[in-house]
Short mmCIF file of C-alpha atoms in Angstrom, two decimals:
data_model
loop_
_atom_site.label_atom_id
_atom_site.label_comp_id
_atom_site.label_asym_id
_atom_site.label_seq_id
_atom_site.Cartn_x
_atom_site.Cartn_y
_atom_site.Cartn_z
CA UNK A 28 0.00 0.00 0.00
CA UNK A 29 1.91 3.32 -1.14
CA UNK A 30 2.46 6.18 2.21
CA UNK A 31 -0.70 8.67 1.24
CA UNK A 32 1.85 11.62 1.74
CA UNK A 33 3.68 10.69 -0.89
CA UNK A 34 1.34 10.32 -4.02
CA UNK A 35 2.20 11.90 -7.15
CA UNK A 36 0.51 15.36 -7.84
CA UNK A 37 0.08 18.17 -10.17
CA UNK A 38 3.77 19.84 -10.02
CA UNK A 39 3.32 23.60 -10.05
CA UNK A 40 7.08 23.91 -10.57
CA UNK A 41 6.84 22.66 -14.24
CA UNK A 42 4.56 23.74 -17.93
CA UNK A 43 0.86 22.84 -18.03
CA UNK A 44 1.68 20.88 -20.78
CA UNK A 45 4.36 18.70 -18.76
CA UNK A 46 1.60 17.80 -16.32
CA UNK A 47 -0.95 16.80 -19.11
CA UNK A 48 2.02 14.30 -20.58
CA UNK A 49 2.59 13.13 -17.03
CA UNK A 50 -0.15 12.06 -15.61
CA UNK A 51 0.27 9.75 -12.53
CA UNK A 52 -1.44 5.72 -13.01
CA UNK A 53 -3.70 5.00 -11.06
CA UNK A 54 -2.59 3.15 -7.17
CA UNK A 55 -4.10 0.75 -4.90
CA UNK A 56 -5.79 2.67 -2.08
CA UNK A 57 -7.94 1.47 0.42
CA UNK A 58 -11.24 4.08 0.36
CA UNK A 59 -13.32 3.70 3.83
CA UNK A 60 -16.79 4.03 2.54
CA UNK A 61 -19.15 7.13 3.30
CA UNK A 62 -22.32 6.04 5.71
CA UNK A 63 -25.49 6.92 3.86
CA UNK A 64 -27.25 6.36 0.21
CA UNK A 65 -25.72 9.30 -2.21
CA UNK A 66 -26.43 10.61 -5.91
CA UNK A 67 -25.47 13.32 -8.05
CA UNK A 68 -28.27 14.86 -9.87
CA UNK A 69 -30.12 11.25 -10.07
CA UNK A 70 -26.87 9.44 -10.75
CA UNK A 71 -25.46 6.63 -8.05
CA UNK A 72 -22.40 7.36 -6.25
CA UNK A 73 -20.46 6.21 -3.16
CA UNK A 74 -20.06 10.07 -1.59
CA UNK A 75 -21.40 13.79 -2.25
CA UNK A 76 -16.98 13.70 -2.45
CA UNK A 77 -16.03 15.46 -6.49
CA UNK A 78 -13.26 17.22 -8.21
CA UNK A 79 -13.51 20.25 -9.35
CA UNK A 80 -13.04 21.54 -12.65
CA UNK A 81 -9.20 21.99 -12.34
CA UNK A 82 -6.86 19.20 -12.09
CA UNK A 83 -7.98 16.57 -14.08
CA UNK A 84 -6.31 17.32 -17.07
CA UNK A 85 -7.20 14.49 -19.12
CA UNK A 86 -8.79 10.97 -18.89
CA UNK A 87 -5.37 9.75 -16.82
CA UNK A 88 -5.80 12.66 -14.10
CA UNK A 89 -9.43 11.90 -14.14
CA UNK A 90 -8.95 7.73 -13.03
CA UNK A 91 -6.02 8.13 -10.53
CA UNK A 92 -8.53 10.38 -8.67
CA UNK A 93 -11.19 8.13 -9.59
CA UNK A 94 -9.01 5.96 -7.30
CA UNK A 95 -8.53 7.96 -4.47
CA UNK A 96 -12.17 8.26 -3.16
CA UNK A 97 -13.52 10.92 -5.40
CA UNK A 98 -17.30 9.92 -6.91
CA UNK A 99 -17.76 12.85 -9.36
CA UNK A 100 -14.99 13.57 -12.04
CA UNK A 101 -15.36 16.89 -13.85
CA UNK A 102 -12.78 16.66 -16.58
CA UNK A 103 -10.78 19.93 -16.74
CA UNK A 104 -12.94 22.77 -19.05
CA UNK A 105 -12.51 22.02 -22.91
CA UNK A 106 -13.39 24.19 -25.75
CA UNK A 107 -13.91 24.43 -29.35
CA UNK A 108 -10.92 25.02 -30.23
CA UNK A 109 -7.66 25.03 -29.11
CA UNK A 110 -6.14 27.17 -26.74
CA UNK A 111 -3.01 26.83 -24.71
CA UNK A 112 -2.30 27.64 -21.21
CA UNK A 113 -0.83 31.25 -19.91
CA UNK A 114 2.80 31.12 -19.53
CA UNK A 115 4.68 29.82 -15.85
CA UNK A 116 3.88 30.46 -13.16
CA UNK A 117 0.55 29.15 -12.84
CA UNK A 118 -0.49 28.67 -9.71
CA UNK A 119 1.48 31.11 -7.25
CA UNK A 120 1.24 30.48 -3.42
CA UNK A 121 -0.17 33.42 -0.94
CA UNK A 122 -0.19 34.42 2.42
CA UNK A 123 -3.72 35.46 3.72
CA UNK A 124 -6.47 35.04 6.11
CA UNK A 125 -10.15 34.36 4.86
CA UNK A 126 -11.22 36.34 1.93
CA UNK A 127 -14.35 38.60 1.56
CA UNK A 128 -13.98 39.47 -2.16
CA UNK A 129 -13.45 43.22 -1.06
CA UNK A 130 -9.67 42.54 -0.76
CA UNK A 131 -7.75 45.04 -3.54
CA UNK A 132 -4.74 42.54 -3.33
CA UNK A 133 -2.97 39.28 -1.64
CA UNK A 134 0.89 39.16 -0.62
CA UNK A 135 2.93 35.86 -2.75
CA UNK A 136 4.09 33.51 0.22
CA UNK A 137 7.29 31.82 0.23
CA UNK A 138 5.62 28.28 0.39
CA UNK A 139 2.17 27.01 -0.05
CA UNK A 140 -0.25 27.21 2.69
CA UNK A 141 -3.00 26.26 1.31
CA UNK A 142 -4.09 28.92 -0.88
CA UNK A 143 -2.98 30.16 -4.46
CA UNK A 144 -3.44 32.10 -6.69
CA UNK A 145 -4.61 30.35 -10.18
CA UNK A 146 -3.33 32.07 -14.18
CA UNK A 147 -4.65 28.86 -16.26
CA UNK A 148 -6.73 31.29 -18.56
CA UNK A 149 -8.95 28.15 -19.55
CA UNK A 150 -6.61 26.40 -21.50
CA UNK A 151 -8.11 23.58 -23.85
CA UNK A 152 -6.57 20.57 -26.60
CA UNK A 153 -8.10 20.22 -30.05
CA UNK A 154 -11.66 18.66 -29.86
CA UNK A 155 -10.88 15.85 -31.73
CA UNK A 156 -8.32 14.75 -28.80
CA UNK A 157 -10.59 15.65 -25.95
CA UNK A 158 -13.79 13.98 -27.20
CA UNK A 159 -11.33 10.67 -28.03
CA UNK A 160 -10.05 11.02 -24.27
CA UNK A 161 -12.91 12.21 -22.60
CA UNK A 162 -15.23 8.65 -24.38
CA UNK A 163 -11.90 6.62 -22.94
CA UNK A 164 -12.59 7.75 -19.94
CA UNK A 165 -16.33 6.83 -19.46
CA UNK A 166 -15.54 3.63 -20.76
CA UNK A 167 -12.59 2.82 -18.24
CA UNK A 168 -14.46 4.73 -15.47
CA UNK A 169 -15.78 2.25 -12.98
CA UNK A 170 -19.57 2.00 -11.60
CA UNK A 171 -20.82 4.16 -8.91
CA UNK A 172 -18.37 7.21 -10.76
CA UNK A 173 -19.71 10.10 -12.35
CA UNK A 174 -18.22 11.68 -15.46
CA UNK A 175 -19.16 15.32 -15.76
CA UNK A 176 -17.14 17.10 -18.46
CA UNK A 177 -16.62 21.27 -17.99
CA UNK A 178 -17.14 23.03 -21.13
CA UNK A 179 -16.97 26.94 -22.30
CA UNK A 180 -18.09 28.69 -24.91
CA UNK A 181 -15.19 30.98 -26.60
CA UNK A 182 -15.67 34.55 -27.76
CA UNK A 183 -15.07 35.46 -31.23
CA UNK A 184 -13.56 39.38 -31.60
CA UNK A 185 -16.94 40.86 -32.14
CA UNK A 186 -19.10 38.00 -31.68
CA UNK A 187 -22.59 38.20 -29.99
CA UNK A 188 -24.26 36.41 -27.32
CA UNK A 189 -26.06 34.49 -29.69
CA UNK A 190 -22.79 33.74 -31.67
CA UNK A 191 -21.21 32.85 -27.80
CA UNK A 192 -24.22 30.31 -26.77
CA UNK A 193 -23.86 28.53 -29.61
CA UNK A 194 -20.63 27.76 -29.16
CA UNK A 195 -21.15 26.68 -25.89
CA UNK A 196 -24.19 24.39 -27.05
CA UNK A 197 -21.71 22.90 -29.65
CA UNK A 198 -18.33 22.07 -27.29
CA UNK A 199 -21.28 21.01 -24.40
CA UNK A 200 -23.04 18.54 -27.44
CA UNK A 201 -19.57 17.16 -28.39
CA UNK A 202 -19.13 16.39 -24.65
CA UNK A 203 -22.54 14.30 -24.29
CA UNK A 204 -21.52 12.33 -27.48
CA UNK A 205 -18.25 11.79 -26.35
CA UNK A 206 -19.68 9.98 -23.08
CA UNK A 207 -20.09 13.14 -20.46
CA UNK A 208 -22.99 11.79 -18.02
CA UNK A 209 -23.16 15.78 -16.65
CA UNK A 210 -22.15 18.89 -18.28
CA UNK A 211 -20.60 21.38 -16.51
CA UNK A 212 -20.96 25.50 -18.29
CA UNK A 213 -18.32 27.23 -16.59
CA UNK A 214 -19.83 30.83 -16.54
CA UNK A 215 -16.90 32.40 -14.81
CA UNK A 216 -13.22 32.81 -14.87
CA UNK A 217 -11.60 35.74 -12.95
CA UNK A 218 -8.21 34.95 -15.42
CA UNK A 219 -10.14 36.16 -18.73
CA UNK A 220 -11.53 39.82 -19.33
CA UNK A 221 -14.15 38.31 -22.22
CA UNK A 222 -17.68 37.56 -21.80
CA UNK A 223 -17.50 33.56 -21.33
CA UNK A 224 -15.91 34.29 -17.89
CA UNK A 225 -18.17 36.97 -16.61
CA UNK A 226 -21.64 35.21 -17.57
CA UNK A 227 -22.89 34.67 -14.15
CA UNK A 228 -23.02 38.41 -13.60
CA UNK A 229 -26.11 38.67 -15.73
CA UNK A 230 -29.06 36.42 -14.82
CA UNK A 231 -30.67 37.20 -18.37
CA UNK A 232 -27.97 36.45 -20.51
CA UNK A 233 -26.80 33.53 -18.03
CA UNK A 234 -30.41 32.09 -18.80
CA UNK A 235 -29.68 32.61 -22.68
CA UNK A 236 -26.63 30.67 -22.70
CA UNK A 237 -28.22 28.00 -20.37
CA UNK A 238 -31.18 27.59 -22.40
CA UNK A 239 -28.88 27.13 -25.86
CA UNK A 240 -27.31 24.52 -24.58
CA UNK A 241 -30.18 22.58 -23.11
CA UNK A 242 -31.61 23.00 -26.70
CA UNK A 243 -28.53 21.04 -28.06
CA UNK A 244 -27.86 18.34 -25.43
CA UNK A 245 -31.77 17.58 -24.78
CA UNK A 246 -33.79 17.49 -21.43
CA UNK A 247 -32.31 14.41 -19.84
CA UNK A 248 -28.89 14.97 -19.24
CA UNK A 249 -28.04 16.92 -16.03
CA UNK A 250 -26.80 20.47 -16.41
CA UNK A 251 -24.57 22.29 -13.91
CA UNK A 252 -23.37 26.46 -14.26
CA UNK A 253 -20.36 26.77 -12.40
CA UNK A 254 -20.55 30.59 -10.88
CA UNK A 255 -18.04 33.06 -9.35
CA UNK A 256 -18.33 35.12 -6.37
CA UNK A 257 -21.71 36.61 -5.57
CA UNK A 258 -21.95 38.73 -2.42
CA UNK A 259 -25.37 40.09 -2.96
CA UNK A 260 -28.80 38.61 -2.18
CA UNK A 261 -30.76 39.62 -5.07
CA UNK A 262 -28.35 38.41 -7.76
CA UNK A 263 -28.67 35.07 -6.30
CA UNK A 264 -32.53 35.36 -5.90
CA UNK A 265 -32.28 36.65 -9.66
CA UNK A 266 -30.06 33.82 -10.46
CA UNK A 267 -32.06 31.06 -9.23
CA UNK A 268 -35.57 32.65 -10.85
CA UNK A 269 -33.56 32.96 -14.29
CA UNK A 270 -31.99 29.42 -14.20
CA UNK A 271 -34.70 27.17 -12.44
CA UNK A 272 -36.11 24.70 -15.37
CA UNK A 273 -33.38 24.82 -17.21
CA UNK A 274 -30.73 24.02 -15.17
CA UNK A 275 -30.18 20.90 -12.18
CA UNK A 276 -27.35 22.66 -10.56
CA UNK A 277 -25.26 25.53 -9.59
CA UNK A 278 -21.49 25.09 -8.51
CA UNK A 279 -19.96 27.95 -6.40
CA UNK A 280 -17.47 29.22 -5.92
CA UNK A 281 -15.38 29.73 -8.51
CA UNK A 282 -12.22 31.47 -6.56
CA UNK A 283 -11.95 34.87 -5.01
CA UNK A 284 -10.25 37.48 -7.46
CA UNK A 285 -7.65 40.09 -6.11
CA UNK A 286 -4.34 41.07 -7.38
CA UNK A 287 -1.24 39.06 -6.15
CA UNK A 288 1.93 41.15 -4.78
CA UNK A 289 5.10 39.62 -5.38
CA UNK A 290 7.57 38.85 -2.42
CA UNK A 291 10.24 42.05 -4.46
CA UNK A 292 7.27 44.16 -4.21
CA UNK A 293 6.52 43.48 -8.42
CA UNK A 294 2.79 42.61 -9.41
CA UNK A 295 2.58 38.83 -11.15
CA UNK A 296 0.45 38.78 -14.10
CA UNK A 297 0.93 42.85 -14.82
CA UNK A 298 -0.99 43.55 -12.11
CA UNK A 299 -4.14 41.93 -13.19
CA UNK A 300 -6.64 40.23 -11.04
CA UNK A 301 -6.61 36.37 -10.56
CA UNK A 302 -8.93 33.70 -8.86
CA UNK A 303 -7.60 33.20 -5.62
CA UNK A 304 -8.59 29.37 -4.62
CA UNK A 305 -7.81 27.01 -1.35
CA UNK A 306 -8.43 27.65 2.11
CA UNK A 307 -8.94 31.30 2.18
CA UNK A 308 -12.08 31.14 -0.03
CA UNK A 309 -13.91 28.44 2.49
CA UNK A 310 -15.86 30.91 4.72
CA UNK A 311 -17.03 33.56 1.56
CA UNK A 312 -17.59 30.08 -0.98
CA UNK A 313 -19.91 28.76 2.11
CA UNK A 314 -21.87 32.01 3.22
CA UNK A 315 -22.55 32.09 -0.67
CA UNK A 316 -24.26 28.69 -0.81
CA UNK A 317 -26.07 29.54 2.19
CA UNK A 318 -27.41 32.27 0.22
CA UNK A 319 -28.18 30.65 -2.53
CA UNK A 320 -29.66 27.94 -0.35
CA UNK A 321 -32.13 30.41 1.02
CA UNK A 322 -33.13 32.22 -2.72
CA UNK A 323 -33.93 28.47 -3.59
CA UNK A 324 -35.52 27.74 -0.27
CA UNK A 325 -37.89 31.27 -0.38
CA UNK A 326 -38.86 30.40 -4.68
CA UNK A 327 -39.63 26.35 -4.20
CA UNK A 328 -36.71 26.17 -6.99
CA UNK A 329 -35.36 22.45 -7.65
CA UNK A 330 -32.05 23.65 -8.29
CA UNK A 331 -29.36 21.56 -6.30
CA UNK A 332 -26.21 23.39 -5.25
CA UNK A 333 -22.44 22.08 -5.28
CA UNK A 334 -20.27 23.47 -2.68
CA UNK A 335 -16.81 24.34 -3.65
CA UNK A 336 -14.27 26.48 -2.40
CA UNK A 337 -11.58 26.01 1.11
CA UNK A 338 -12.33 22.00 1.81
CA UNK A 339 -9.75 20.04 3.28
CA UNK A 340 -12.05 17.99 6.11
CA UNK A 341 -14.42 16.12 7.14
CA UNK A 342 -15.70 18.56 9.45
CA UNK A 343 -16.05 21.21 6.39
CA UNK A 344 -17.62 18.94 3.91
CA UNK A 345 -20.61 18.38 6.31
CA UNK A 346 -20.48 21.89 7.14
CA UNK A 347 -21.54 22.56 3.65
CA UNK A 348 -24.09 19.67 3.26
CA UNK A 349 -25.50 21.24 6.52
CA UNK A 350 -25.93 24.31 5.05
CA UNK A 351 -28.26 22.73 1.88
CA UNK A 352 -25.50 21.41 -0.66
CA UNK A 353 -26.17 18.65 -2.74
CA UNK A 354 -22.15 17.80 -3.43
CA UNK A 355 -19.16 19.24 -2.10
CA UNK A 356 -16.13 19.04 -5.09
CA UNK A 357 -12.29 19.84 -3.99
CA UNK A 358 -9.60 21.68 -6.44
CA UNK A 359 -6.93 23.15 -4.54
CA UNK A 360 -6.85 20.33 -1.69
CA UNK A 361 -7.21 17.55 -3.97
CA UNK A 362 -4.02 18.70 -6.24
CA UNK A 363 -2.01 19.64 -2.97
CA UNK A 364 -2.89 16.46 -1.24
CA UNK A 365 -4.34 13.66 -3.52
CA UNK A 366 -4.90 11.20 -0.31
CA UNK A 367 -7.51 13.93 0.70
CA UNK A 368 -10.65 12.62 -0.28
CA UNK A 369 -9.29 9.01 1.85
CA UNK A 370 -8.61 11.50 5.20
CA UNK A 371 -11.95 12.67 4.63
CA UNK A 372 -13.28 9.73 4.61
CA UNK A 373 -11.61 8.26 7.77
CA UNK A 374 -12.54 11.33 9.24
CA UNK A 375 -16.27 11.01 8.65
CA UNK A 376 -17.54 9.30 11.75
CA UNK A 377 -15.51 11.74 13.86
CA UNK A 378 -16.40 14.52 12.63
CA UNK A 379 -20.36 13.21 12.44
CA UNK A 380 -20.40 12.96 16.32
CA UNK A 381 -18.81 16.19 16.81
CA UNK A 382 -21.73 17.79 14.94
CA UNK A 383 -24.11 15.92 17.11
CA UNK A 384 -22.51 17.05 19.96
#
């Protein structure tokens, strides 16, 4: 049995592209199970336990955490069309405490500490290698797993919404035939300035999208808008009332934005903003699913929510089910420390008692 604190993971020290081509094989882990009957949006898994759109690069990334007690896959967001990643350094470790979203910047720490600051820009491979290694995928992915593939739409220069949707009904289609069970629309991305990663700010236009896609990929297969950071009630009241019907699920959050200070007192990426993700988004990521939990509550909406943002326990994960999440998905934690969805779960009965308590 291989020591848990010394599984392979994403190395930020190294190209985008280097991690894609070196993708870990999957290892023999023993996964305590999760008391309880689960599902995600209908579908049969062991745990509300998923990864986040992030670090499962391709189908290889997606089984070695398949492996390591993680129920719902989303496959890292693809496109139609190729893109490639921004430049090194990626992901860039910072010092602070819990974020409200108000923050103008962050200070770069010397080490990790559980947060970072994330410059992917969305990066994506040619469709006709994604939809090959996304259908490998489902077929090597074993029962009780969830494949849920994230897809954007991408801006033409001078394109329209209409022009935008479609795309985004296309690259979400291609993922449905390729074998995606879910479809996640990633409606936000603090790392691009266009309108694919702003969408969530606009109930109206968020519905638009929404509803192109559902026209493409048909009423049966589960739908998920993954959402940035939304600190005021009636957005997410207008949110829910513009995307009930439509859609099964929203995920939140997608990272805290603020500028990152360099340790020589430089700005990284020329000073502009970047998603801030790990531990210091857990206390905004779950006050925002509480408030989403309540604009669903007060419209009868049957819109599930996925909590993400700051897990790394037991104790959160049912912090966030307590609060009216439907799943609870792991980005930062899970490429830090792969074995974390295993500590989790050992940690489960504990941390059950000490909420009963």
């Amino acid at each position: 049995m291989p020591d848990l604190d010394d599984l392979p993971r994403y190395r930020p020290d190294k190209s985008y592209q280097w991690n894609y081509d070196h993708a870990p094989e999957p290892v023999p882990i023993e996964v305590p199970e999760v008391p309880g009957r689960w599902d995600f949006l209908g579908l049969r898994v062991g745990s509300p336990l998923g990864v986040a759109a992030g670090p499962l690069l391709n189908a290889r990334w997606l089984l070695y955490y398949a492996q390591l007690g993680f129920d719902v896959l989303v496959y890292k967001t693809v496109r139609s069309t190729a893109r490639p990643c921004y430049p090194l350094p990626n992901l860039v470790p910072v010092a602070c405490d819990q974020l409200r979203g108000d923050e103008e910047a962050v200070e770069e720490a010397e080490r990790m500490r559980g947060s970072w600051a994330v410059s992917f820009g969305m990066p994506s491979q040619p469709p006709e290698l994604w939809r090959r290694d996304v259908a490998w995928a489902r077929k090597q992915l074993p029962p009780g797993k969830v494949l849920c593939v994230s897809v954007v739409g991408t801006q033409t220069p001078g394109g329209s919404i209409d022009q935008l949707a479609q795309d985004y009904a296309q690259v979400a289609l291609w993922a449905v035939e390729a074998g995606a069970q879910v479809v996640e629309a990633n409606f936000s991305c603090p790392n691009v300035n266009t309108a694919d990663g702003q969408l969530y700010r606009s109930p109206e236009l968020s519905a638009q999208v929404a509803q192109a896609i559902r026209r493409a990929i048909g009423p049966e297969v589960p739908l998920v808008l993954k959402i940035g950071h939304v600190e005021q009630d009636h957005l997410a009241r207008e949110l829910v009332q513009a995307l009930s019907g439509t859609v099964q699920a929203l995920a939140m959050t997608n990272s805290v934005a603020a500028r990152v200070k360099a340790r020589d007192g430089s700005w990284h990426f020329q000073g502009q903003k970047r998603g801030i993700c790990g531990r210091a988004t857990f206390a905004a990521s779950l006050e925002q699913l509480r408030r989403f939990a309540r604009a669903v509550q007060e419209q009868g909406s049957p819109l599930r929510l996925i909590g993400v943002g700051g897990v790394h326990s037991a104790r959160q994960v049912q912090a966030y089910l307590a609060a009216g999440a439907h799943g609870v998905h792991l980005a930062t934690a899970a490429m830090v420390d792969p074995a974390v969805a295993v500590r989790i779960r050992r940690g489960w009965p504990a941390a059950a008692r000490q909420k009963q308590a």
